[in-house]
XYZ file of C-alpha atoms in Angstrom:
697
model
C -26.498 15.956 28.745
C -23.180 16.114 30.587
C -21.344 19.466 30.551
C -18.635 17.837 28.388
C -18.769 15.068 25.818
C -17.215 11.929 27.300
C -16.253 9.606 24.437
C -15.432 6.749 26.821
C -19.115 6.442 27.736
C -20.529 6.178 24.254
C -18.269 5.048 21.409
C -18.342 1.279 21.911
C -22.111 1.285 22.457
C -22.745 3.464 19.400
C -20.626 1.289 17.115
C -22.505 -1.825 18.258
C -25.813 -0.124 17.423
C -24.588 0.772 13.948
C -23.420 -2.776 13.343
C -26.595 -4.379 14.703
C -28.781 -2.066 12.602
C -27.399 -3.490 9.350
C -26.440 -0.008 8.150
C -22.995 -1.243 7.084
C -24.426 -3.932 4.807
C -25.810 -2.629 1.517
C -28.422 -4.337 -0.571
C -28.193 -4.744 -4.314
C -30.911 -2.457 -5.611
C -30.846 -2.004 -9.367
C -32.637 1.348 -9.166
C -30.004 2.711 -6.778
C -26.615 4.016 -7.782
C -23.853 1.893 -6.228
C -20.828 3.343 -4.487
C -18.048 0.965 -3.520
C -14.584 1.005 -2.003
C -12.429 -2.068 -1.545
C -10.376 -1.441 1.588
C -6.626 -1.733 0.997
C -6.180 -4.743 3.267
C -3.912 -3.973 6.251
C -1.080 -6.434 6.806
C -2.260 -9.066 9.242
C 1.037 -9.175 11.130
C 1.002 -6.177 13.469
C -1.473 -3.814 15.152
C -2.699 -0.857 13.140
C -0.460 2.205 12.959
C -1.235 5.874 12.386
C -1.059 5.426 8.601
C -3.949 2.977 8.820
C -5.892 5.508 10.878
C -5.493 7.989 8.024
C -7.020 5.715 5.397
C -9.828 4.771 7.795
C -10.667 8.440 8.342
C -10.591 9.298 4.633
C -12.513 6.277 3.394
C -15.078 6.291 6.191
C -15.916 9.940 5.498
C -16.588 9.068 1.843
C -18.570 5.948 2.758
C -20.792 7.716 5.307
C -21.367 10.625 2.920
C -22.422 8.417 -0.010
C -24.560 6.245 2.269
C -26.408 9.385 3.404
C -26.784 10.378 -0.256
C -28.990 7.312 -0.611
C -26.568 5.256 -2.689
C -26.094 1.519 -2.164
C -22.764 1.887 -0.423
C -20.255 -0.920 0.089
C -16.978 -0.695 1.962
C -15.465 -4.159 1.772
C -12.871 -4.834 4.495
C -10.065 -7.354 4.443
C -6.620 -8.351 5.609
C -3.454 -9.125 3.666
C -1.240 -12.133 4.426
C 1.593 -9.825 3.225
C 4.062 -12.510 2.183
C 7.654 -11.559 2.934
C 6.608 -8.734 5.278
C 4.751 -11.109 7.583
C 7.477 -13.742 7.421
C 10.016 -11.026 8.256
C 7.973 -9.884 11.286
C 7.343 -13.457 12.426
C 11.017 -14.357 12.136
C 11.857 -11.424 14.396
C 9.444 -12.818 16.994
C 11.135 -16.227 16.665
C 14.539 -14.618 17.127
C 13.423 -13.208 20.479
C 12.861 -16.811 21.558
C 16.278 -17.842 20.270
C 14.739 -19.641 17.284
C 14.977 -19.387 13.509
C 12.819 -20.314 10.507
C 15.423 -22.981 9.729
C 14.440 -24.843 12.924
C 11.112 -25.909 11.397
C 9.885 -27.802 8.369
C 7.718 -26.028 5.821
C 4.342 -27.222 7.102
C 5.148 -26.396 10.732
C 6.458 -22.940 9.910
C 3.397 -22.173 7.783
C 1.037 -23.334 10.559
C 2.877 -21.262 13.174
C 2.691 -18.178 10.965
C -0.991 -18.833 10.237
C -1.812 -18.976 13.962
C 0.183 -15.795 14.569
C -1.688 -13.981 11.787
C -5.129 -15.198 12.850
C -4.550 -13.955 16.381
C -3.403 -10.571 15.150
C -6.259 -10.335 12.629
C -8.773 -10.371 15.489
C -6.925 -7.480 17.102
C -6.852 -5.614 13.795
C -10.608 -6.007 13.234
C -11.361 -4.662 16.689
C -9.035 -1.712 16.122
C -10.810 -0.825 12.861
C -14.059 -0.728 14.827
C -12.464 1.494 17.484
C -11.495 3.911 14.693
C -15.135 4.002 13.561
C -14.793 2.116 10.260
C -18.351 1.566 9.000
C -17.368 -1.292 6.695
C -19.432 -4.368 5.877
C -18.051 -7.081 8.145
C -20.306 -9.691 6.527
C -18.115 -9.420 3.415
C -14.709 -9.483 5.161
C -11.966 -11.198 3.126
C -8.466 -12.512 3.821
C -6.004 -12.874 0.949
C -5.416 -16.534 1.878
C -9.096 -17.466 1.942
C -9.482 -20.658 -0.144
C -11.883 -19.002 -2.593
C -9.437 -16.113 -3.142
C -6.598 -18.577 -3.724
C -8.706 -20.418 -6.310
C -9.159 -17.226 -8.339
C -5.444 -16.376 -8.136
C -4.512 -19.892 -9.274
C -6.931 -19.704 -12.207
C -5.483 -16.362 -13.289
C -1.973 -17.817 -13.114
C -2.932 -20.807 -15.254
C -4.718 -18.634 -17.795
C -1.664 -16.377 -18.086
C 0.582 -19.427 -18.416
C -1.614 -21.096 -21.058
C -1.601 -17.872 -23.087
C 2.183 -17.646 -22.990
C 2.331 -14.642 -20.676
C 4.027 -16.522 -17.841
C 7.284 -18.365 -18.247
C 9.910 -20.065 -16.128
C 13.276 -18.504 -16.886
C 16.837 -18.152 -15.674
C 17.648 -14.489 -15.439
C 19.447 -11.980 -13.293
C 17.193 -11.072 -10.364
C 17.302 -8.776 -7.361
C 18.138 -11.088 -4.477
C 18.331 -10.444 -0.735
C 20.645 -13.048 0.822
C 19.389 -12.181 4.311
C 15.665 -12.553 3.523
C 16.520 -15.470 1.242
C 14.297 -14.462 -1.653
C 14.240 -12.701 -4.993
C 12.385 -9.428 -5.491
C 10.861 -7.667 -8.463
C 12.296 -4.440 -9.828
C 9.751 -2.388 -7.832
C 10.744 -3.802 -4.442
C 14.303 -2.529 -4.504
C 15.001 0.721 -2.660
C 17.712 2.732 -4.364
C 19.899 4.815 -2.052
C 22.911 7.046 -2.564
C 26.189 5.758 -1.166
C 29.919 6.514 -1.192
C 32.198 3.641 -2.227
C 35.746 3.024 -3.371
C 36.223 2.759 -7.127
C 39.193 0.486 -7.848
C 41.161 0.728 -11.105
C 42.486 -2.777 -11.773
C 45.242 -3.939 -14.088
C 43.833 -6.467 -16.580
C 47.094 -6.791 -18.537
C 46.747 -4.597 -21.603
C 43.715 -2.684 -20.264
C 42.593 -1.077 -16.988
C 39.047 -1.520 -15.739
C 37.295 0.340 -12.896
C 34.974 -1.445 -10.451
C 33.382 -1.009 -7.031
C 33.020 -4.803 -6.746
C 36.441 -6.458 -6.955
C 35.016 -9.566 -5.264
C 33.202 -10.460 -8.501
C 36.295 -10.477 -10.764
C 36.313 -14.290 -10.625
C 32.948 -14.256 -12.473
C 34.228 -12.026 -15.298
C 33.768 -13.450 -18.791
C 34.854 -10.437 -20.873
C 35.944 -6.817 -20.870
C 33.775 -4.458 -22.920
C 34.574 -1.068 -24.442
C 32.468 1.320 -26.459
C 33.148 0.917 -30.221
C 33.333 4.718 -30.477
C 36.133 4.934 -27.900
C 39.238 5.569 -30.028
C 41.721 4.755 -27.281
C 40.604 1.124 -27.167
C 39.935 0.601 -30.877
C 43.050 -1.524 -31.416
C 42.251 -3.785 -28.406
C 38.860 -5.027 -29.628
C 39.164 -8.732 -30.441
C 42.203 -9.229 -28.215
C 42.206 -10.617 -24.668
C 42.556 -9.238 -21.160
C 43.859 -11.127 -18.128
C 41.911 -11.287 -14.841
C 44.245 -10.552 -11.911
C 44.871 -13.116 -9.156
C 43.617 -16.013 -11.330
C 45.271 -15.037 -14.662
C 42.301 -16.182 -16.733
C 42.127 -14.700 -20.218
C 38.846 -13.131 -21.354
C 37.966 -11.459 -24.688
C 37.801 -7.706 -25.149
C 34.534 -6.929 -26.915
C 32.746 -3.816 -28.181
C 29.294 -2.784 -26.975
C 27.346 0.472 -27.151
C 26.057 0.053 -23.567
C 29.509 0.910 -22.196
C 29.735 4.514 -20.992
C 32.983 6.062 -22.251
C 32.991 8.666 -19.478
C 32.526 6.291 -16.534
C 35.638 5.025 -14.785
C 38.308 3.990 -17.281
C 35.802 3.532 -20.074
C 36.397 -0.238 -19.925
C 33.763 -2.426 -18.258
C 34.326 -5.863 -16.705
C 31.474 -8.084 -17.874
C 30.015 -10.214 -15.067
C 26.667 -11.580 -16.306
C 26.112 -13.563 -13.114
C 26.043 -10.497 -10.867
C 24.911 -7.435 -12.828
C 21.753 -6.745 -14.859
C 23.508 -4.676 -17.551
C 26.291 -7.263 -17.855
C 23.639 -9.970 -18.168
C 22.094 -8.188 -21.174
C 25.531 -7.700 -22.762
C 26.326 -11.340 -22.086
C 23.173 -12.510 -23.854
C 23.889 -10.276 -26.830
C 27.425 -11.668 -27.245
C 26.621 -15.289 -26.266
C 28.938 -15.175 -23.260
C 29.031 -17.722 -20.453
C 27.566 -16.951 -17.047
C 29.519 -17.605 -13.844
C 28.246 -17.094 -10.282
C 30.663 -16.621 -7.399
C 28.214 -15.530 -4.682
C 25.644 -18.028 -3.400
C 22.110 -17.496 -2.082
C 23.391 -16.895 1.460
C 25.674 -14.080 0.333
C 28.907 -16.077 0.638
C 31.703 -16.582 -1.863
C 31.720 -19.746 -3.967
C 33.364 -21.033 -7.177
C 36.435 -18.904 -6.533
C 39.990 -19.448 -5.185
C 39.779 -21.597 -2.012
C 41.065 -18.767 0.168
C 37.824 -16.816 -0.250
C 35.237 -19.611 -0.318
C 32.613 -19.220 2.408
C 33.460 -15.603 3.169
C 30.714 -12.960 3.322
C 30.843 -10.520 0.419
C 32.157 -7.449 2.244
C 34.787 -9.442 4.136
C 35.874 -11.071 0.880
C 36.090 -7.650 -0.771
C 38.519 -6.418 1.888
C 40.681 -9.529 1.593
C 40.709 -9.462 -2.219
C 41.654 -5.758 -2.240
C 44.606 -6.535 0.049
C 45.725 -9.332 -2.249
C 45.354 -7.133 -5.339
C 47.472 -4.454 -3.668
C 50.174 -7.019 -2.821
C 50.163 -8.179 -6.431
C 50.467 -4.589 -7.674
C 47.209 -4.863 -9.612
C 45.471 -1.770 -8.195
C 46.503 1.213 -10.310
C 44.584 3.747 -8.237
C 41.561 4.151 -5.956
C 39.078 7.006 -5.856
C 35.798 7.740 -4.095
C 32.574 7.464 -6.073
C 29.107 8.684 -5.079
C 26.592 6.352 -6.683
C 23.204 4.693 -6.296
C 22.906 1.131 -4.987
C 19.962 -1.224 -4.579
C 18.868 -2.197 -1.069
C 16.258 -4.591 0.278
C 13.072 -2.727 1.104
C 12.645 -4.852 4.240
C 16.025 -5.130 5.996
C 17.692 -2.208 4.145
C 20.791 -4.327 3.378
C 22.415 -4.453 -0.055
C 20.666 -6.338 -2.829
C 22.808 -8.995 -4.504
C 21.944 -9.353 -8.218
C 22.320 -13.026 -9.112
C 21.253 -15.569 -11.706
C 18.208 -17.509 -10.600
C 15.383 -19.587 -12.032
C 12.111 -17.798 -11.381
C 8.574 -17.397 -12.702
C 8.115 -14.259 -14.768
C 5.047 -12.441 -16.083
C 5.373 -10.650 -19.410
C 4.071 -7.155 -18.723
C 4.463 -5.268 -22.002
C 0.948 -5.898 -23.337
C -0.690 -5.540 -19.930
C 1.128 -2.258 -19.317
C -0.013 -0.858 -22.679
C -3.643 -1.564 -21.781
C -3.179 0.121 -18.404
C -1.625 3.170 -20.053
C -4.563 3.365 -22.444
C -7.254 3.483 -19.727
C -5.320 6.125 -17.789
C -5.009 8.227 -20.935
C -8.747 7.961 -21.689
C -9.644 8.611 -18.012
C -11.413 5.282 -17.611
C -9.139 5.216 -14.583
C -9.017 8.782 -13.313
C -6.018 9.454 -11.073
C -7.143 12.522 -9.151
C -3.738 14.123 -8.508
C -1.927 14.760 -11.803
C 1.538 14.295 -10.297
C 0.666 10.702 -9.414
C -0.778 10.118 -12.860
C 2.638 11.061 -14.271
C 4.353 8.635 -11.879
C 2.003 5.813 -12.878
C 2.636 6.478 -16.567
C 6.402 6.535 -15.981
C 6.376 3.148 -14.272
C 4.093 1.542 -16.839
C 6.382 2.686 -19.633
C 9.486 1.314 -17.912
C 8.329 -1.989 -16.429
C 10.382 -5.091 -17.090
C 9.003 -8.625 -16.924
C 7.705 -9.167 -13.402
C 9.374 -11.803 -11.220
C 6.308 -13.202 -9.411
C 7.969 -16.031 -7.443
C 9.360 -15.765 -3.920
C 11.572 -18.159 -1.985
C 9.540 -18.046 1.212
C 7.076 -20.337 2.978
C 4.348 -17.844 3.923
C 1.965 -17.260 1.045
C 0.217 -19.009 -1.830
C 2.363 -21.837 -3.125
C 2.728 -21.714 -6.899
C 0.570 -24.439 -8.529
C 3.338 -25.804 -10.756
C 4.806 -29.326 -10.689
C 8.062 -30.439 -12.306
C 8.198 -33.843 -13.901
C 11.080 -35.862 -12.440
C 11.519 -37.679 -15.773
C 11.262 -35.120 -18.590
C 11.772 -31.989 -16.384
C 8.796 -30.228 -18.010
C 6.417 -28.181 -15.885
C 2.756 -28.946 -15.312
C 0.723 -25.883 -14.289
C -2.778 -26.284 -12.855
C -5.449 -24.082 -11.300
C -4.554 -25.457 -7.878
C -5.262 -29.169 -8.087
C -2.360 -31.621 -7.886
C -1.865 -33.274 -11.311
C -1.933 -37.067 -11.523
C 0.660 -37.260 -14.273
C 2.905 -35.207 -16.539
C 1.008 -33.826 -19.527
C 4.147 -34.200 -21.682
C 5.344 -37.744 -20.977
C 2.688 -39.263 -18.730
C 5.144 -39.847 -15.865
C 3.514 -39.836 -12.412
C 6.487 -38.648 -10.313
C 5.949 -34.900 -9.991
C 7.413 -32.407 -7.523
C 5.688 -29.129 -6.675
C 7.681 -25.927 -6.903
C 8.467 -24.788 -3.322
C 8.175 -21.082 -4.241
C 5.217 -18.882 -3.341
C 3.606 -16.044 -5.256
C 4.813 -12.500 -4.795
C 2.143 -11.047 -2.501
C 1.515 -8.246 -5.023
C 0.522 -10.852 -7.628
C -2.328 -12.048 -5.440
C -3.272 -8.624 -4.043
C -3.151 -7.233 -7.589
C -6.317 -9.280 -8.142
C -7.983 -8.040 -4.942
C -10.874 -5.926 -6.344
C -12.348 -8.604 -8.586
C -11.303 -11.570 -6.443
C -13.178 -10.188 -3.429
C -16.366 -9.252 -5.263
C -16.451 -12.569 -7.123
C -16.387 -14.453 -3.809
C -18.781 -12.507 -1.578
C -22.538 -12.347 -2.149
C -24.317 -13.296 -5.337
C -24.527 -10.348 -7.682
C -21.825 -8.291 -5.951
C -19.395 -8.398 -8.852
C -21.965 -7.367 -11.462
C -23.320 -4.553 -9.273
C -20.278 -3.087 -7.500
C -17.514 -3.702 -10.097
C -15.755 -1.614 -11.281
C -15.496 -0.094 -7.822
C -15.989 3.643 -7.426
C -12.662 4.681 -5.965
C -9.338 3.202 -4.862
C -7.904 5.161 -1.946
C -4.426 4.088 -0.924
C -0.992 5.379 0.013
C 1.053 6.922 -2.790
C 3.999 4.784 -1.623
C 2.446 1.673 -3.148
C 1.378 3.185 -6.466
C 3.899 1.080 -8.446
C 3.617 -1.995 -6.215
C -0.137 -2.301 -6.176
C -2.198 0.245 -8.095
C -0.729 -0.245 -11.573
C -0.770 -4.013 -11.078
C -4.448 -3.981 -10.102
C -5.166 -2.048 -13.291
C -3.147 -4.483 -15.440
C -4.573 -7.676 -13.932
C -8.102 -6.291 -13.549
C -8.366 -5.461 -17.242
C -6.770 -8.773 -18.232
C -9.082 -10.946 -16.150
C -12.398 -9.049 -16.326
C -12.119 -6.845 -19.419
C -12.946 -3.855 -17.199
C -10.938 -1.425 -15.100
C -10.976 -2.331 -11.373
C -11.926 1.186 -10.208
C -13.012 4.487 -11.731
C -11.067 6.958 -9.559
C -7.727 6.686 -7.766
C -7.349 8.907 -4.749
C -3.962 8.770 -3.023
C -3.051 9.832 0.491
C 0.332 10.800 1.890
C 2.438 9.810 4.863
C 1.840 10.855 8.448
C 4.870 12.680 9.826
C 5.661 14.069 13.267
C 5.520 17.795 14.027
C 9.152 18.118 12.903
C 8.351 16.606 9.517
C 10.102 13.296 10.239
C 8.567 10.052 8.994
C 6.970 8.239 11.898
C 8.780 5.007 12.792
C 9.663 2.905 15.803
C 13.376 3.475 15.224
C 12.907 7.255 15.512
C 10.864 6.928 18.696
C 8.136 9.225 17.367
C 5.330 6.691 16.967
C 1.774 7.929 17.488
C -0.399 4.992 18.539
C -3.869 5.611 17.058
C -5.618 3.362 19.573
C -3.949 5.162 22.456
C -5.047 8.500 20.976
C -8.641 7.260 20.687
C -8.569 6.141 24.321
C -7.437 9.619 25.410
C -9.356 11.901 23.056
C -11.935 9.855 21.171
C -12.179 8.562 17.623
C -13.779 11.780 16.316
C -10.837 13.869 17.563
C -8.249 11.587 15.956
C -10.119 11.538 12.630
C -10.422 15.323 12.454
C -6.799 15.720 13.542
C -5.680 13.487 10.686
C -7.591 15.249 7.902
C -7.293 18.807 9.220
C -5.235 21.358 7.316
C -3.675 19.287 4.535
C -4.740 17.890 1.183
C -5.193 14.121 1.446
C -2.572 13.319 -1.216
C 0.151 15.219 0.632
C 2.129 14.222 3.713
C 0.730 15.611 6.961
C 2.295 16.518 10.284
C 0.533 15.199 13.361
C 1.128 15.381 17.069
C -0.951 14.914 20.197
C -1.629 18.638 20.504
C -3.390 18.655 17.140
C -5.610 15.749 18.182
C -6.339 17.442 21.509
C -7.376 20.564 19.622
C -9.953 18.590 17.642
C -11.357 17.202 20.880
C -12.234 20.822 21.648
C -14.148 20.910 18.374
C -16.133 17.781 19.290
C -16.924 19.377 22.653
C -18.014 22.555 20.867
C -20.584 20.587 18.858
C -21.735 18.884 22.067
C -22.113 22.146 23.982
C -23.921 23.896 21.135
C -26.398 21.011 21.072
C -26.706 21.076 24.855
C -27.500 24.780 24.846
C -30.154 24.409 22.127
C -31.755 21.170 23.253
C -31.982 21.729 26.985
C -33.759 25.022 26.533
C -35.894 23.911 23.655
C -36.767 20.455 24.938
C -40.252 21.430 26.146
C -41.227 23.009 22.858
C -40.528 20.492 20.083
C -38.332 17.692 18.866
C -35.280 18.708 16.868
C -36.425 20.087 13.525
C -35.156 17.791 10.783
C -37.725 18.824 8.201
C -36.719 19.556 4.653
C -37.716 23.185 4.868
C -36.308 25.871 7.093
C -38.772 27.643 9.411
C -40.216 30.913 8.170
C -38.607 33.973 9.723
C -38.453 37.691 9.146
C -35.391 38.237 11.351
C -32.250 39.300 9.473
C -29.930 37.300 11.754
C -31.999 34.172 11.119
C -31.863 34.773 7.383
C -28.088 35.243 7.489
C -27.422 31.970 9.348
C -29.770 30.048 7.059
C -27.965 31.463 4.037
C -24.588 30.566 5.528
C -25.898 27.069 6.294
C -26.907 26.588 2.659
C -23.467 27.827 1.599
C -21.735 25.422 3.990
C -23.801 22.456 2.766
C -23.037 23.362 -0.840
C -19.326 23.783 -0.141
C -19.004 20.545 1.841
C -20.975 18.570 -0.760
C -18.908 19.919 -3.648
C -15.638 19.271 -1.791
C -16.568 15.689 -0.914
C -17.574 14.998 -4.511
C -14.112 16.187 -5.597
C -12.281 14.231 -2.838
C -11.191 17.509 -1.230
C -11.856 16.213 2.268
C -9.623 18.825 3.869
C -11.666 21.639 2.305
C -14.878 19.991 3.470
C -13.562 19.646 7.033
C -12.398 23.259 7.084
C -15.785 24.493 5.834
C -17.571 22.425 8.488
C -15.298 23.736 11.230
C -15.678 27.370 10.183
C -19.448 27.174 9.983
C -19.980 25.390 13.302
C -17.415 27.236 15.388
C -17.535 30.755 13.940
C -20.825 31.273 12.117
C -23.161 29.136 14.213
C -21.687 29.035 17.732
C -19.720 32.251 18.134
C -21.874 34.567 16.014
C -25.466 33.430 15.642
C -25.968 31.508 18.863
C -24.655 34.388 20.968
C -26.953 36.855 19.220
C -30.053 34.721 19.897
C -29.725 34.690 23.672
C -31.742 37.897 23.966
C -34.553 36.490 21.764
C -34.329 32.798 22.563
C -38.015 31.917 22.177
C -38.238 33.531 18.759
C -34.975 31.986 17.483
C -35.506 28.483 18.863
C -37.045 26.961 15.688
C -34.127 28.193 13.596
C -31.618 27.026 16.205
C -33.116 23.534 16.143
C -33.328 23.428 12.369
C -29.691 24.483 11.907
C -28.534 22.027 14.581
C -30.341 19.217 12.792
C -28.567 20.042 9.539
C -25.248 20.442 11.337
C -25.489 16.967 12.862
C -26.085 15.446 9.422
C -23.273 17.229 7.569
C -20.871 16.712 10.492
C -21.646 13.017 10.835
C -19.102 11.700 8.281
C -16.364 13.616 10.109
C -17.542 13.269 13.737
C -19.709 10.149 13.614
C -19.796 9.287 17.313
C -20.613 12.619 18.953
C -23.214 13.480 16.298
C -24.912 10.088 16.605
C -25.089 10.443 20.386
C -26.646 13.917 20.207
C -29.154 12.590 17.668
C -30.034 9.737 20.014
C -30.391 11.954 23.087
C -33.203 13.809 21.358
C -35.117 10.563 21.013
C -34.875 10.184 17.248
C -36.178 6.792 16.156
C -33.868 6.325 13.179
C -30.090 6.309 13.466
C -28.241 9.338 12.159
C -25.952 7.094 10.077
C -28.856 6.478 7.677
C -30.268 10.013 7.650
C -30.637 11.717 4.273
C -27.954 14.183 3.195
C -29.492 17.667 2.861
C -29.715 19.640 -0.347
C -28.120 23.091 -0.350
């Protein structure tokens, strides 16, 4: 054994041995308890980042532990096509070449994106192996695999046939830069300072931060309880610059204390106004198109971008004497979660999923603990979202993704929905001229079906044996995007919950507490860290000192410190094995050697306590507590205390030293898989450590 553990010599070779042994691939054994995790599929558009390394560390620890417990253990890996995120990344790569998505037809753009993703997916798979992920590569799935698409299409048709999906014209959250609508969950709300303009509408003053939308006004609303406007209800107001008369109406949704207490009603560009407009049967006018430019307004402003038009309109209102006053307002605005620009609410025809009934079922299983969300604070967040969900806009105006299997009849304009096959004729009028909807599914609609879609398309019997899965471990950031939708769709399609436990993890932040991002220049490349310090060091650095569901701080120094721990294990083994090599193989028997020495008895007692503590912590998903207990036992109790005391009586203590080392290698393996496997191998053990039995306390 070398004086120091050199990860560069061993890690690739060890991983290949694990993979070749078949240890990653479980068998369906009815007498065995199954344990399964469906990997949250990383986006197949970029190399893995440090956040991915965190989920790999957490999930691989659980997988290796349950495998050693003798359970039939499945960790199913995959990759996500990631819809708008991938198209956004790919468009940035096109821009570097001076190109745009508009330079290509749909089929060409899709093929180019597909090739880009396939190339990156190979890189991603290799990086997961570098991080030590002991997942079953024989069951790997991609969200655009044909068999996955078939299941998603069938779910869509079933929902449509049962009246839960409809095509409707409603106000949606629209990003004019990305060119697509978003659901309510994909809008980031940020605080912002803006000008609040008080405008003269003839016999009433309204306050607005969006004077550019006055041309889409169809009414002015006041609260019926507002005494100062009581006499104006039923009369008309006059829109400045265009002098169009609109009715003054009463509605309880108007906040008396906001602005002037009078609200301009613009159903085409505001969600609240849209609801008021429906209630009062008002017309809908749109003056901002899908590219974020002015339309259907005075010629002077047509074609202008929104913010430029706002400045010009404000100048014209000032010249006309129609601005009574201006004040600053601190408010919350919706922004695109991808490009961070302002969301433009607009009327659009989209596909919607009715969520009320599905959400109630999801709430019920959370309440009864059929789905057990480990951290109570996240359970409260899930309940909040489920109680406040609106109908889900599941269509996106992008090329990359699953195209919605719906065809519009050119004659009667009715829609024909299938489970993926192109229809020969319209089911309403029999006409044969049909045009497929160009929209694609929201990526969360397809990934919301991931647990059952994967297990229904892998090996025979997988779904019946491994579903519901044991635990869903994912980032708390995507609780509303993904987790609650998996629960809703899983129950709907299978009649069962998709997983029993939900175990969230937090963000990785730099040592100053800042979120890690390229723009901040504080990126920690996990593959670079593995190259320098080894996979074991990175894994321990990621889980050390913080509960999994909380954000953690990480820097290179912390990872370097855990390399010292891996070396400590190596050197302890080197000390024990080199001296004891002539006497016996490492003692991996079930029983500790008999001894009358008090120091031996103390270390054996502490070993039993450590095994008990680590086992209990892993069962409760307290991986940080388990890692801390392992560290304390190996470094303090075993190496610093006991090992030092045995040097004067080495021959007598050798059986206990070997026995404790054997147990240490097993309980440390989920955390430090590479160094422990190599030590195990160097002693000539016939079986791999990855399949060794977990010890009883």
